[in-house]
Amino acid sequence: MTVLPTTYWGPAAWFEAYDAAPEPRIEVCDSFPKQTLRNRCIILSPVGEQIMLTVPLKKVESKQLTRDLRISYQQHWQHQHWQAILSAYKKSPYFDYYSDFIRPLYEREYAYLLDLNETTFEITRALLRNEMPGTREEKPAYTMEWANADTDASWGDNISILDRLFKYGPLAMMK
């Protein structure tokens, strides 16, 4: 059995590990380690710079379980995250297809980090399986300005799956 941590728009490598595992499980009863992808994701700007998006949490106690983490809404993080995603990927070929499924995530409040992460997981899995309405049309692969045939920055270990989804659509996991 493979046990993976919960993630906020996890990296493609996380989804590859999940798909490759015979009995994947997502750990929610661990003590929350700070500075992990449980409440962060890394996206790429159009010039290839890494942008870290962090979901702010209410005060985290020592050895607090991941499943008990509550999201803080004192900052306007949802608006900031959506604007960063919009700026980074609005010219990507699949942004118009997938943004309508992702944007609503930033229009509602989730009490717990785990609920938010489960929603990002469900959306990602549905898009990767081409199960969302209106996502069946394939478009040609798109290469961002900074990428070239030899090195594609989006394949870095911690770059969010959003990068592949917006660039390659239903072929995201085949890259």
CSV table of C-alpha atoms in Angstrom, one decimal:
chain,number,residue,atom,x,y,z
A,1,MET,CA,0.0,0.0,0.0
A,2,THR,CA,1.3,3.5,-0.9
A,3,VAL,CA,0.5,6.3,1.4
A,4,LEU,CA,0.8,9.9,0.1
A,5,PRO,CA,0.3,13.2,1.8
A,6,THR,CA,-2.7,15.4,1.0
A,7,THR,CA,-1.7,18.2,-1.4
A,8,TYR,CA,-3.0,21.5,-2.7
A,9,TRP,CA,-2.8,21.2,-6.5
A,10,GLY,CA,-0.1,18.6,-6.1
A,11,PRO,CA,2.7,18.1,-8.5
A,12,ALA,CA,2.4,15.8,-11.5
A,13,ALA,CA,4.8,13.3,-9.8
A,14,TRP,CA,2.3,13.0,-6.9
A,15,PHE,CA,-0.5,12.0,-9.4
A,16,GLU,CA,1.9,9.6,-11.2
A,17,ALA,CA,2.7,7.9,-7.8
A,18,TYR,CA,-1.0,7.8,-6.9
A,19,ASP,CA,-1.9,6.2,-10.3
A,20,ALA,CA,1.0,3.7,-10.1
A,21,ALA,CA,0.1,2.5,-6.6
A,22,PRO,CA,-2.0,-0.7,-6.4
A,23,GLU,CA,-3.8,0.6,-3.3
A,24,PRO,CA,-3.1,4.3,-2.9
A,25,ARG,CA,-4.1,6.0,0.3
A,26,ILE,CA,-4.0,9.7,1.3
A,27,GLU,CA,-2.6,10.4,4.8
A,28,VAL,CA,-4.7,12.7,6.8
A,29,CYS,CA,-3.9,11.6,10.4
A,30,ASP,CA,-0.3,12.7,10.4
A,31,SER,CA,1.1,15.6,12.4
A,32,PHE,CA,1.1,18.6,10.1
A,33,PRO,CA,4.7,19.4,9.0
A,34,LYS,CA,5.1,23.1,8.1
A,35,GLN,CA,6.4,24.2,4.7
A,36,THR,CA,5.1,21.3,2.7
A,37,LEU,CA,2.9,20.9,-0.3
A,38,ARG,CA,-0.1,20.1,2.0
A,39,ASN,CA,-1.1,23.8,1.9
A,40,ARG,CA,1.2,25.1,-1.0
A,41,CYS,CA,1.6,24.7,-4.7
A,42,ILE,CA,4.1,26.0,-7.1
A,43,ILE,CA,3.1,27.3,-10.5
A,44,LEU,CA,5.2,28.8,-13.3
A,45,SER,CA,5.0,32.3,-14.5
A,46,PRO,CA,5.0,33.0,-18.3
A,47,VAL,CA,8.7,33.7,-18.0
A,48,GLY,CA,9.5,30.5,-16.1
A,49,GLU,CA,9.7,31.9,-12.6
A,50,GLN,CA,8.3,29.7,-9.8
A,51,ILE,CA,5.4,31.2,-7.9
A,52,MET,CA,4.5,29.6,-4.6
A,53,LEU,CA,0.8,29.9,-3.6
A,54,THR,CA,0.2,29.2,0.1
A,55,VAL,CA,-3.2,28.6,1.7
A,56,PRO,CA,-3.1,30.4,5.0
A,57,LEU,CA,-4.0,28.3,8.1
A,58,LYS,CA,-5.4,29.3,11.4
A,59,LYS,CA,-3.0,28.8,14.3
A,60,VAL,CA,-1.3,25.5,14.0
A,61,GLU,CA,-0.7,23.8,17.3
A,62,SER,CA,2.3,21.5,17.9
A,63,LYS,CA,1.5,18.0,16.5
A,64,GLN,CA,-1.9,19.1,15.1
A,65,LEU,CA,-3.3,16.5,12.8
A,66,THR,CA,-3.5,17.5,9.1
A,67,ARG,CA,-7.2,16.6,9.0
A,68,ASP,CA,-7.9,19.2,11.7
A,69,LEU,CA,-6.3,22.2,10.0
A,70,ARG,CA,-8.6,25.1,9.5
A,71,ILE,CA,-8.2,27.6,6.7
A,72,SER,CA,-7.8,31.3,7.6
A,73,TYR,CA,-9.7,33.9,5.5
A,74,GLN,CA,-8.2,37.0,7.1
A,75,GLN,CA,-6.2,37.5,3.9
A,76,HIS,CA,-7.7,37.6,0.4
A,77,TRP,CA,-5.7,34.5,-0.6
A,78,GLN,CA,-8.3,33.1,-2.9
A,79,HIS,CA,-8.4,36.2,-5.0
A,80,GLN,CA,-4.6,36.3,-5.1
A,81,HIS,CA,-4.3,32.6,-6.0
A,82,TRP,CA,-6.8,32.9,-8.8
A,83,GLN,CA,-5.1,36.1,-10.2
A,84,ALA,CA,-1.7,34.3,-10.1
A,85,ILE,CA,-3.2,31.3,-12.0
A,86,LEU,CA,-4.9,33.6,-14.5
A,87,SER,CA,-1.7,35.5,-15.1
A,88,ALA,CA,0.4,32.4,-15.4
A,89,TYR,CA,-1.8,30.3,-17.7
A,90,LYS,CA,-4.5,32.5,-19.4
A,91,LYS,CA,-2.7,32.1,-22.8
A,92,SER,CA,-2.3,28.3,-22.4
A,93,PRO,CA,-4.4,26.3,-24.9
A,94,TYR,CA,-6.5,24.5,-22.2
A,95,PHE,CA,-7.1,27.4,-19.9
A,96,ASP,CA,-10.5,28.3,-21.4
A,97,TYR,CA,-11.5,24.7,-21.2
A,98,TYR,CA,-10.5,24.1,-17.6
A,99,SER,CA,-10.8,27.4,-15.9
A,100,ASP,CA,-14.6,27.1,-15.5
A,101,PHE,CA,-14.0,24.0,-13.4
A,102,ILE,CA,-11.2,25.5,-11.3
A,103,ARG,CA,-12.4,29.1,-10.7
A,104,PRO,CA,-15.4,28.1,-8.5
A,105,LEU,CA,-12.9,26.6,-6.0
A,106,TYR,CA,-11.8,30.2,-5.3
A,107,GLU,CA,-15.4,31.5,-5.0
A,108,ARG,CA,-16.4,29.5,-1.9
A,109,GLU,CA,-14.9,29.1,1.5
A,110,TYR,CA,-13.7,25.7,2.9
A,111,ALA,CA,-13.5,25.3,6.6
A,112,TYR,CA,-10.7,22.7,6.5
A,113,LEU,CA,-7.6,22.4,4.4
A,114,LEU,CA,-8.5,18.7,3.8
A,115,ASP,CA,-11.8,19.7,2.2
A,116,LEU,CA,-10.0,22.1,-0.2
A,117,ASN,CA,-7.4,19.5,-1.0
A,118,GLU,CA,-10.0,16.8,-1.7
A,119,THR,CA,-11.7,19.2,-4.0
A,120,THR,CA,-8.5,20.0,-6.0
A,121,PHE,CA,-7.8,16.2,-6.1
A,122,GLU,CA,-11.3,15.4,-7.5
A,123,ILE,CA,-11.2,18.2,-10.1
A,124,THR,CA,-7.7,17.1,-11.2
A,125,ARG,CA,-8.7,13.5,-11.5
A,126,ALA,CA,-11.8,14.3,-13.5
A,127,LEU,CA,-9.9,16.6,-15.9
A,128,LEU,CA,-7.1,14.0,-16.3
A,129,ARG,CA,-9.7,11.4,-17.1
A,130,ASN,CA,-11.5,13.8,-19.4
A,131,GLU,CA,-14.7,13.4,-17.4
A,132,MET,CA,-15.8,17.0,-17.1
A,133,PRO,CA,-18.4,18.2,-19.5
A,134,GLY,CA,-17.0,20.0,-22.6
A,135,THR,CA,-13.4,18.7,-22.2
A,136,ARG,CA,-13.4,16.0,-24.8
A,137,GLU,CA,-12.0,18.0,-27.7
A,138,GLU,CA,-8.2,17.6,-28.0
A,139,LYS,CA,-6.0,20.5,-29.0
A,140,PRO,CA,-2.4,20.4,-30.0
A,141,ALA,CA,0.2,20.6,-27.3
A,142,TYR,CA,1.4,24.0,-26.4
A,143,THR,CA,4.9,25.1,-25.4
A,144,MET,CA,5.3,28.1,-23.2
A,145,GLU,CA,7.8,30.7,-24.3
A,146,TRP,CA,10.6,29.6,-21.9
A,147,ALA,CA,10.3,25.9,-22.7
A,148,ASN,CA,12.3,24.2,-25.4
A,149,ALA,CA,12.4,20.6,-26.8
A,150,ASP,CA,15.2,19.6,-24.5
A,151,THR,CA,14.1,21.0,-21.2
A,152,ASP,CA,10.6,21.8,-20.0
A,153,ALA,CA,10.5,23.6,-16.6
A,154,SER,CA,7.1,22.2,-15.9
A,155,TRP,CA,8.4,18.7,-15.3
A,156,GLY,CA,10.2,19.8,-12.1
A,157,ASP,CA,9.3,17.6,-9.1
A,158,ASN,CA,7.2,20.2,-7.3
A,159,ILE,CA,5.5,22.1,-10.1
A,160,SER,CA,1.7,21.9,-9.7
A,161,ILE,CA,-0.3,19.6,-12.0
A,162,LEU,CA,-2.1,22.8,-13.1
A,163,ASP,CA,0.9,23.5,-15.4
A,164,ARG,CA,0.5,20.3,-17.3
A,165,LEU,CA,-3.3,20.5,-17.3
A,166,PHE,CA,-3.4,24.0,-18.9
A,167,LYS,CA,-0.6,23.1,-21.4
A,168,TYR,CA,-1.6,19.6,-22.5
A,169,GLY,CA,-5.2,19.1,-21.4
A,170,PRO,CA,-6.2,15.4,-21.6
A,171,LEU,CA,-2.7,14.4,-22.5
A,172,ALA,CA,-1.2,15.9,-19.4
A,173,MET,CA,-0.1,12.6,-17.8
A,174,MET,CA,1.3,11.2,-21.1
A,175,LYS,CA,4.0,13.9,-21.2
